[in-house]
mmCIF file of N, CA and C in Angstrom:
data_model
loop_
_atom_site.group_PDB
_atom_site.id
_atom_site.type_symbol
_atom_site.label_atom_id
_atom_site.label_comp_id
_atom_site.label_asym_id
_atom_site.label_seq_id
_atom_site.Cartn_x
_atom_site.Cartn_y
_atom_site.Cartn_z
ATOM 1 N N MET A 14 -1.841 15.675 -12.922
ATOM 2 C CA MET A 14 -3.336 15.823 -12.607
ATOM 3 C C MET A 14 -3.948 14.702 -11.945
ATOM 4 N N ARG A 15 -4.618 15.427 -10.667
ATOM 5 C CA ARG A 15 -5.494 14.280 -10.019
ATOM 6 C C ARG A 15 -6.703 14.892 -9.834
ATOM 7 N N LEU A 16 -7.429 13.098 -10.408
ATOM 8 C CA LEU A 16 -8.852 13.627 -10.360
ATOM 9 C C LEU A 16 -9.817 12.273 -9.677
ATOM 10 N N ARG A 17 -10.367 12.735 -8.811
ATOM 11 C CA ARG A 17 -11.379 12.088 -7.917
ATOM 12 C C ARG A 17 -12.991 11.842 -8.400
ATOM 13 N N PHE A 18 -13.037 10.261 -8.548
ATOM 14 C CA PHE A 18 -14.566 10.413 -8.787
ATOM 15 C C PHE A 18 -14.974 8.675 -8.322
ATOM 16 N N GLU A 19 -16.606 8.589 -8.450
ATOM 17 C CA GLU A 19 -16.922 7.092 -8.336
ATOM 18 C C GLU A 19 -17.511 6.333 -9.353
ATOM 19 N N GLY A 20 -17.531 5.434 -9.050
ATOM 20 C CA GLY A 20 -17.935 4.314 -10.300
ATOM 21 C C GLY A 20 -18.007 3.452 -9.989
ATOM 22 N N VAL A 21 -18.487 2.232 -10.496
ATOM 23 C CA VAL A 21 -19.184 0.662 -9.967
ATOM 24 C C VAL A 21 -18.185 -0.114 -11.154
ATOM 25 N N ILE A 22 -17.744 -0.793 -10.561
ATOM 26 C CA ILE A 22 -16.720 -1.856 -11.085
ATOM 27 C C ILE A 22 -17.650 -2.724 -11.905
ATOM 28 N N TRP A 23 -17.283 -3.558 -13.261
ATOM 29 C CA TRP A 23 -18.172 -3.779 -14.400
ATOM 30 C C TRP A 23 -16.845 -4.860 -14.828
ATOM 31 N N TYR A 24 -17.514 -5.834 -15.506
ATOM 32 C CA TYR A 24 -16.747 -7.040 -15.897
ATOM 33 C C TYR A 24 -16.851 -7.273 -17.140
ATOM 34 N N TRP A 25 -15.557 -7.326 -17.968
ATOM 35 C CA TRP A 25 -15.890 -7.393 -19.580
ATOM 36 C C TRP A 25 -14.918 -8.858 -19.935
ATOM 37 N N ARG A 26 -15.451 -9.524 -20.575
ATOM 38 C CA ARG A 26 -15.374 -10.934 -21.072
ATOM 39 C C ARG A 26 -14.437 -10.897 -22.452
ATOM 40 N N GLY A 27 -13.291 -10.765 -22.495
ATOM 41 C CA GLY A 27 -12.558 -10.552 -23.774
ATOM 42 C C GLY A 27 -11.498 -12.008 -23.681
ATOM 43 N N PRO A 28 -10.878 -11.729 -24.687
ATOM 44 C CA PRO A 28 -9.620 -12.797 -24.659
ATOM 45 C C PRO A 28 -9.106 -12.854 -23.358
ATOM 46 N N ALA A 29 -9.005 -11.971 -22.318
ATOM 47 C CA ALA A 29 -8.797 -12.191 -21.116
ATOM 48 C C ALA A 29 -9.714 -11.646 -20.205
ATOM 49 N N PRO A 30 -10.221 -11.928 -18.944
ATOM 50 C CA PRO A 30 -11.153 -11.053 -18.345
ATOM 51 C C PRO A 30 -10.507 -9.845 -17.594
ATOM 52 N N PHE A 31 -11.183 -8.848 -17.701
ATOM 53 C CA PHE A 31 -10.817 -7.598 -17.043
ATOM 54 C C PHE A 31 -11.736 -6.984 -16.187
ATOM 55 N N HIS A 32 -11.250 -6.382 -15.262
ATOM 56 C CA HIS A 32 -12.427 -5.446 -14.198
ATOM 57 C C HIS A 32 -12.365 -3.501 -14.803
ATOM 58 N N PHE A 33 -13.358 -3.082 -14.694
ATOM 59 C CA PHE A 33 -13.022 -1.717 -15.148
ATOM 60 C C PHE A 33 -14.050 -0.720 -14.236
ATOM 61 N N VAL A 34 -13.642 0.053 -14.160
ATOM 62 C CA VAL A 34 -14.570 1.465 -13.735
ATOM 63 C C VAL A 34 -14.340 2.436 -14.884
ATOM 64 N N THR A 35 -15.695 2.885 -15.153
ATOM 65 C CA THR A 35 -15.749 3.873 -16.307
ATOM 66 C C THR A 35 -15.632 5.199 -15.675
ATOM 67 N N VAL A 36 -14.852 6.225 -16.303
ATOM 68 C CA VAL A 36 -14.422 7.452 -16.261
ATOM 69 C C VAL A 36 -15.363 8.480 -16.595
ATOM 70 N N PRO A 37 -15.984 9.323 -15.811
ATOM 71 C CA PRO A 37 -17.127 10.161 -16.111
ATOM 72 C C PRO A 37 -16.673 11.127 -16.971
ATOM 73 N N PRO A 38 -18.162 11.460 -18.067
ATOM 74 C CA PRO A 38 -17.696 12.169 -19.219
ATOM 75 C C PRO A 38 -16.904 13.589 -18.770
ATOM 76 N N VAL A 39 -17.049 13.989 -17.844
ATOM 77 C CA VAL A 39 -16.407 14.975 -17.519
ATOM 78 C C VAL A 39 -14.884 15.128 -17.006
ATOM 79 N N GLU A 40 -14.618 14.233 -16.498
ATOM 80 C CA GLU A 40 -13.394 13.841 -16.115
ATOM 81 C C GLU A 40 -12.585 13.112 -17.409
ATOM 82 N N SER A 41 -13.344 12.430 -18.114
ATOM 83 C CA SER A 41 -12.955 11.962 -19.785
ATOM 84 C C SER A 41 -12.193 13.139 -20.339
ATOM 85 N N GLU A 42 -13.233 14.173 -20.501
ATOM 86 C CA GLU A 42 -12.692 15.354 -21.332
ATOM 87 C C GLU A 42 -11.446 16.211 -20.542
ATOM 88 N N MET A 43 -11.161 15.772 -19.414
ATOM 89 C CA MET A 43 -9.775 16.756 -18.696
ATOM 90 C C MET A 43 -8.899 15.791 -19.053
ATOM 91 N N ILE A 44 -9.111 14.485 -19.137
ATOM 92 C CA ILE A 44 -8.096 13.492 -19.522
ATOM 93 C C ILE A 44 -8.111 13.832 -21.102
ATOM 94 N N HIS A 45 -8.821 13.743 -21.858
ATOM 95 C CA HIS A 45 -8.549 13.856 -23.420
ATOM 96 C C HIS A 45 -7.706 15.448 -23.664
ATOM 97 N N ASP A 46 -7.687 16.249 -22.977
ATOM 98 C CA ASP A 46 -7.226 17.498 -22.979
ATOM 99 C C ASP A 46 -5.603 17.122 -23.046
ATOM 100 N N VAL A 47 -4.926 16.335 -22.395
ATOM 101 C CA VAL A 47 -3.661 16.051 -22.146
ATOM 102 C C VAL A 47 -3.185 14.654 -22.987
ATOM 103 N N ALA A 48 -4.077 14.111 -23.302
ATOM 104 C CA ALA A 48 -4.041 12.631 -23.723
ATOM 105 C C ALA A 48 -2.426 12.630 -24.633
ATOM 106 N N SER A 49 -2.680 13.552 -25.812
ATOM 107 C CA SER A 49 -1.947 13.760 -26.634
ATOM 108 C C SER A 49 -0.271 14.032 -25.939
ATOM 109 N N ILE A 50 -0.231 14.256 -24.890
ATOM 110 C CA ILE A 50 1.245 14.905 -24.413
ATOM 111 C C ILE A 50 1.435 13.228 -23.282
ATOM 112 N N VAL A 51 0.683 12.378 -22.918
ATOM 113 C CA VAL A 51 1.144 11.492 -21.973
ATOM 114 C C VAL A 51 0.475 10.296 -22.599
ATOM 115 N N THR A 52 -0.125 10.121 -23.619
ATOM 116 C CA THR A 52 -0.060 8.610 -24.114
ATOM 117 C C THR A 52 1.305 8.220 -24.323
ATOM 118 N N TYR A 53 1.228 6.449 -24.492
ATOM 119 C CA TYR A 53 2.488 5.896 -25.197
ATOM 120 C C TYR A 53 2.157 4.965 -26.154
ATOM 121 N N GLY A 54 1.254 5.486 -26.836
ATOM 122 C CA GLY A 54 0.573 5.138 -28.244
ATOM 123 C C GLY A 54 -0.727 3.946 -28.086
ATOM 124 N N TRP A 55 -1.724 4.160 -28.956
ATOM 125 C CA TRP A 55 -2.904 3.301 -29.034
ATOM 126 C C TRP A 55 -3.926 4.385 -28.159
ATOM 127 N N GLY A 56 -3.504 5.151 -27.891
ATOM 128 C CA GLY A 56 -4.582 5.890 -26.781
ATOM 129 C C GLY A 56 -4.272 5.597 -25.268
ATOM 130 N N MET A 57 -3.629 4.529 -25.278
ATOM 131 C CA MET A 57 -3.222 4.481 -23.577
ATOM 132 C C MET A 57 -3.004 5.523 -22.841
ATOM 133 N N ILE A 58 -3.378 5.729 -22.064
ATOM 134 C CA ILE A 58 -2.733 6.694 -20.665
ATOM 135 C C ILE A 58 -1.907 6.294 -19.583
ATOM 136 N N PRO A 59 -1.051 6.438 -19.303
ATOM 137 C CA PRO A 59 -0.271 5.576 -17.904
ATOM 138 C C PRO A 59 -1.164 6.728 -16.632
ATOM 139 N N ALA A 60 -1.138 5.562 -15.655
ATOM 140 C CA ALA A 60 -1.841 6.451 -14.532
ATOM 141 C C ALA A 60 -1.387 5.609 -13.429
ATOM 142 N N SER A 61 -1.848 5.828 -12.238
ATOM 143 C CA SER A 61 -1.734 5.473 -10.978
ATOM 144 C C SER A 61 -3.097 5.439 -10.544
ATOM 145 N N VAL A 62 -3.669 4.235 -9.629
ATOM 146 C CA VAL A 62 -5.328 4.558 -9.119
ATOM 147 C C VAL A 62 -4.997 4.208 -7.837
ATOM 148 N N THR A 63 -5.885 4.534 -6.736
ATOM 149 C CA THR A 63 -5.647 4.579 -5.650
ATOM 150 C C THR A 63 -7.135 4.314 -5.136
ATOM 151 N N ILE A 64 -7.714 3.320 -4.705
ATOM 152 C CA ILE A 64 -8.893 2.795 -3.787
ATOM 153 C C ILE A 64 -8.566 2.336 -2.584
ATOM 154 N N GLY A 65 -9.355 3.132 -1.780
ATOM 155 C CA GLY A 65 -8.868 2.626 -0.245
ATOM 156 C C GLY A 65 -7.448 3.188 0.145
ATOM 157 N N ASP A 66 -6.990 1.996 0.637
ATOM 158 C CA ASP A 66 -5.563 2.324 0.874
ATOM 159 C C ASP A 66 -4.759 1.799 0.171
ATOM 160 N N THR A 67 -4.951 1.458 -1.285
ATOM 161 C CA THR A 67 -3.970 0.642 -2.048
ATOM 162 C C THR A 67 -4.008 1.342 -3.288
ATOM 163 N N THR A 68 -2.588 1.604 -3.866
ATOM 164 C CA THR A 68 -2.124 2.284 -5.037
ATOM 165 C C THR A 68 -1.876 1.591 -5.821
ATOM 166 N N VAL A 69 -2.129 1.415 -7.262
ATOM 167 C CA VAL A 69 -1.013 0.450 -8.599
ATOM 168 C C VAL A 69 -1.121 1.231 -9.620
ATOM 169 N N THR A 70 -0.308 1.084 -10.358
ATOM 170 C CA THR A 70 -0.045 1.268 -11.679
ATOM 171 C C THR A 70 -1.096 0.954 -12.735
ATOM 172 N N THR A 71 -1.246 1.648 -13.791
ATOM 173 C CA THR A 71 -2.031 0.757 -14.824
ATOM 174 C C THR A 71 -1.863 1.979 -15.730
ATOM 175 N N ALA A 72 -2.870 1.381 -16.939
ATOM 176 C CA ALA A 72 -2.831 2.631 -18.010
ATOM 177 C C ALA A 72 -4.658 2.687 -18.521
ATOM 178 N N LEU A 73 -4.970 3.789 -18.533
ATOM 179 C CA LEU A 73 -6.168 4.182 -18.784
ATOM 180 C C LEU A 73 -6.636 3.542 -20.360
ATOM 181 N N TRP A 74 -7.637 3.199 -20.471
ATOM 182 C CA TRP A 74 -7.888 2.597 -22.062
ATOM 183 C C TRP A 74 -9.091 3.403 -22.766
ATOM 184 N N PRO A 75 -8.791 3.822 -23.784
ATOM 185 C CA PRO A 75 -9.975 4.566 -24.367
ATOM 186 C C PRO A 75 -10.908 3.608 -25.009
ATOM 187 N N LYS A 76 -12.302 4.030 -24.736
ATOM 188 C CA LYS A 76 -13.639 3.391 -24.908
ATOM 189 C C LYS A 76 -14.379 4.340 -25.196
ATOM 190 N N ASP A 77 -15.328 4.294 -26.348
ATOM 191 C CA ASP A 77 -16.737 5.011 -26.664
ATOM 192 C C ASP A 77 -16.320 6.702 -26.366
ATOM 193 N N GLY A 78 -15.226 7.219 -26.776
ATOM 194 C CA GLY A 78 -15.097 8.807 -26.576
ATOM 195 C C GLY A 78 -14.543 9.025 -25.449
ATOM 196 N N GLY A 79 -14.293 8.291 -24.360
ATOM 197 C CA GLY A 79 -14.061 8.044 -22.879
ATOM 198 C C GLY A 79 -12.821 7.521 -22.652
ATOM 199 N N TYR A 80 -12.947 7.050 -21.469
ATOM 200 C CA TYR A 80 -11.635 6.528 -20.837
ATOM 201 C C TYR A 80 -12.144 5.479 -19.657
ATOM 202 N N ILE A 81 -11.593 4.175 -19.465
ATOM 203 C CA ILE A 81 -11.935 3.127 -18.542
ATOM 204 C C ILE A 81 -10.471 2.723 -18.052
ATOM 205 N N VAL A 82 -10.505 2.635 -16.602
ATOM 206 C CA VAL A 82 -9.793 2.164 -15.884
ATOM 207 C C VAL A 82 -9.767 0.778 -15.396
ATOM 208 N N PRO A 83 -8.690 0.121 -15.836
ATOM 209 C CA PRO A 83 -8.512 -1.536 -15.355
ATOM 210 C C PRO A 83 -8.255 -1.491 -13.828
ATOM 211 N N ILE A 84 -8.902 -2.329 -13.155
ATOM 212 C CA ILE A 84 -8.992 -2.602 -11.891
ATOM 213 C C ILE A 84 -8.330 -3.707 -11.591
ATOM 214 N N LYS A 85 -7.040 -3.950 -11.401
ATOM 215 C CA LYS A 85 -6.014 -5.009 -11.307
ATOM 216 C C LYS A 85 -6.507 -6.059 -10.123
ATOM 217 N N LYS A 86 -6.432 -7.582 -10.158
ATOM 218 C CA LYS A 86 -6.376 -8.313 -9.408
ATOM 219 C C LYS A 86 -5.866 -7.855 -8.040
ATOM 220 N N ALA A 87 -4.742 -7.185 -7.825
ATOM 221 C CA ALA A 87 -3.913 -7.167 -6.997
ATOM 222 C C ALA A 87 -4.917 -6.083 -6.031
ATOM 223 N N LEU A 88 -5.231 -5.122 -6.844
ATOM 224 C CA LEU A 88 -6.029 -4.113 -5.940
ATOM 225 C C LEU A 88 -7.475 -4.686 -5.612
ATOM 226 N N GLN A 89 -8.178 -5.702 -6.299
ATOM 227 C CA GLN A 89 -9.446 -6.070 -6.091
ATOM 228 C C GLN A 89 -9.164 -6.729 -4.704
ATOM 229 N N ASP A 90 -8.229 -7.418 -4.614
ATOM 230 C CA ASP A 90 -7.903 -8.700 -3.441
ATOM 231 C C ASP A 90 -7.668 -7.666 -2.186
ATOM 232 N N ARG A 91 -6.750 -6.942 -2.316
ATOM 233 C CA ARG A 91 -6.357 -6.316 -1.281
ATOM 234 C C ARG A 91 -7.527 -5.111 -0.666
ATOM 235 N N GLU A 92 -8.384 -4.664 -1.452
ATOM 236 C CA GLU A 92 -9.425 -3.997 -0.567
ATOM 237 C C GLU A 92 -10.770 -4.961 -0.737
ATOM 238 N N GLY A 93 -10.839 -5.938 -1.135
ATOM 239 C CA GLY A 93 -11.883 -6.754 -0.970
ATOM 240 C C GLY A 93 -13.343 -6.428 -2.043
ATOM 241 N N LEU A 94 -12.693 -6.203 -3.384
ATOM 242 C CA LEU A 94 -13.713 -5.678 -4.268
ATOM 243 C C LEU A 94 -14.727 -6.393 -5.384
ATOM 244 N N GLY A 95 -15.433 -6.576 -5.854
ATOM 245 C CA GLY A 95 -15.784 -7.403 -6.792
ATOM 246 C C GLY A 95 -16.798 -6.511 -8.188
ATOM 247 N N VAL A 96 -17.436 -7.122 -8.801
ATOM 248 C CA VAL A 96 -18.139 -6.545 -9.634
ATOM 249 C C VAL A 96 -19.543 -6.240 -9.286
ATOM 250 N N ASP A 97 -20.121 -4.993 -9.582
ATOM 251 C CA ASP A 97 -20.862 -4.059 -9.043
ATOM 252 C C ASP A 97 -20.919 -3.104 -7.563
ATOM 253 N N ASP A 98 -19.432 -3.552 -7.233
ATOM 254 C CA ASP A 98 -19.245 -2.700 -5.993
ATOM 255 C C ASP A 98 -18.998 -0.995 -6.578
ATOM 256 N N GLU A 99 -19.254 0.091 -5.982
ATOM 257 C CA GLU A 99 -19.064 1.232 -5.816
ATOM 258 C C GLU A 99 -17.976 1.853 -5.347
ATOM 259 N N VAL A 100 -17.061 2.427 -6.077
ATOM 260 C CA VAL A 100 -15.834 2.656 -5.434
ATOM 261 C C VAL A 100 -15.396 4.245 -5.813
ATOM 262 N N HIS A 101 -14.878 4.673 -4.776
ATOM 263 C CA HIS A 101 -14.131 6.161 -4.805
ATOM 264 C C HIS A 101 -12.768 5.857 -5.361
ATOM 265 N N LEU A 102 -12.480 6.682 -6.414
ATOM 266 C CA LEU A 102 -11.037 6.408 -7.047
ATOM 267 C C LEU A 102 -10.402 7.764 -6.885
ATOM 268 N N ILE A 103 -9.003 7.497 -6.785
ATOM 269 C CA ILE A 103 -8.185 8.706 -7.143
ATOM 270 C C ILE A 103 -7.119 8.493 -8.412
ATOM 271 N N LEU A 104 -7.732 8.989 -9.206
ATOM 272 C CA LEU A 104 -6.172 8.884 -10.554
ATOM 273 C C LEU A 104 -5.497 10.078 -10.640
ATOM 274 N N ASP A 105 -4.301 9.495 -10.811
ATOM 275 C CA ASP A 105 -3.232 10.621 -10.988
ATOM 276 C C ASP A 105 -2.498 10.293 -12.415
ATOM 277 N N ILE A 106 -2.645 11.461 -13.085
ATOM 278 C CA ILE A 106 -2.136 11.303 -14.631
ATOM 279 C C ILE A 106 -0.610 12.344 -14.437
ATOM 280 N N ASP A 107 0.355 11.690 -14.894
ATOM 281 C CA ASP A 107 1.500 12.904 -14.662
ATOM 282 C C ASP A 107 1.476 13.460 -16.085
ATOM 283 N N ALA A 108 1.051 14.828 -16.110
ATOM 284 C CA ALA A 108 0.933 15.654 -17.278
ATOM 285 C C ALA A 108 1.568 17.155 -17.130
#
């Protein structure tokens, strides 16, 4: 499954800081439809994310009935991204 959408990078300060983009509701529902097939536990969904010319592997996190995409430091550095930047994502999930 390949999804394309735009979102804003936001910061979560937990035990370790993370940056995320929230998956829009329509795309979250599409992911939910295949989640039981692709999850490796705790609702985590393995995926790859592409922003600009950079692709990294990651896992989507379930949150508030939808999903959020971690934006790894390597991706941020390669694409010059930071908090509040709006980005176009390509999300690939093997289903």
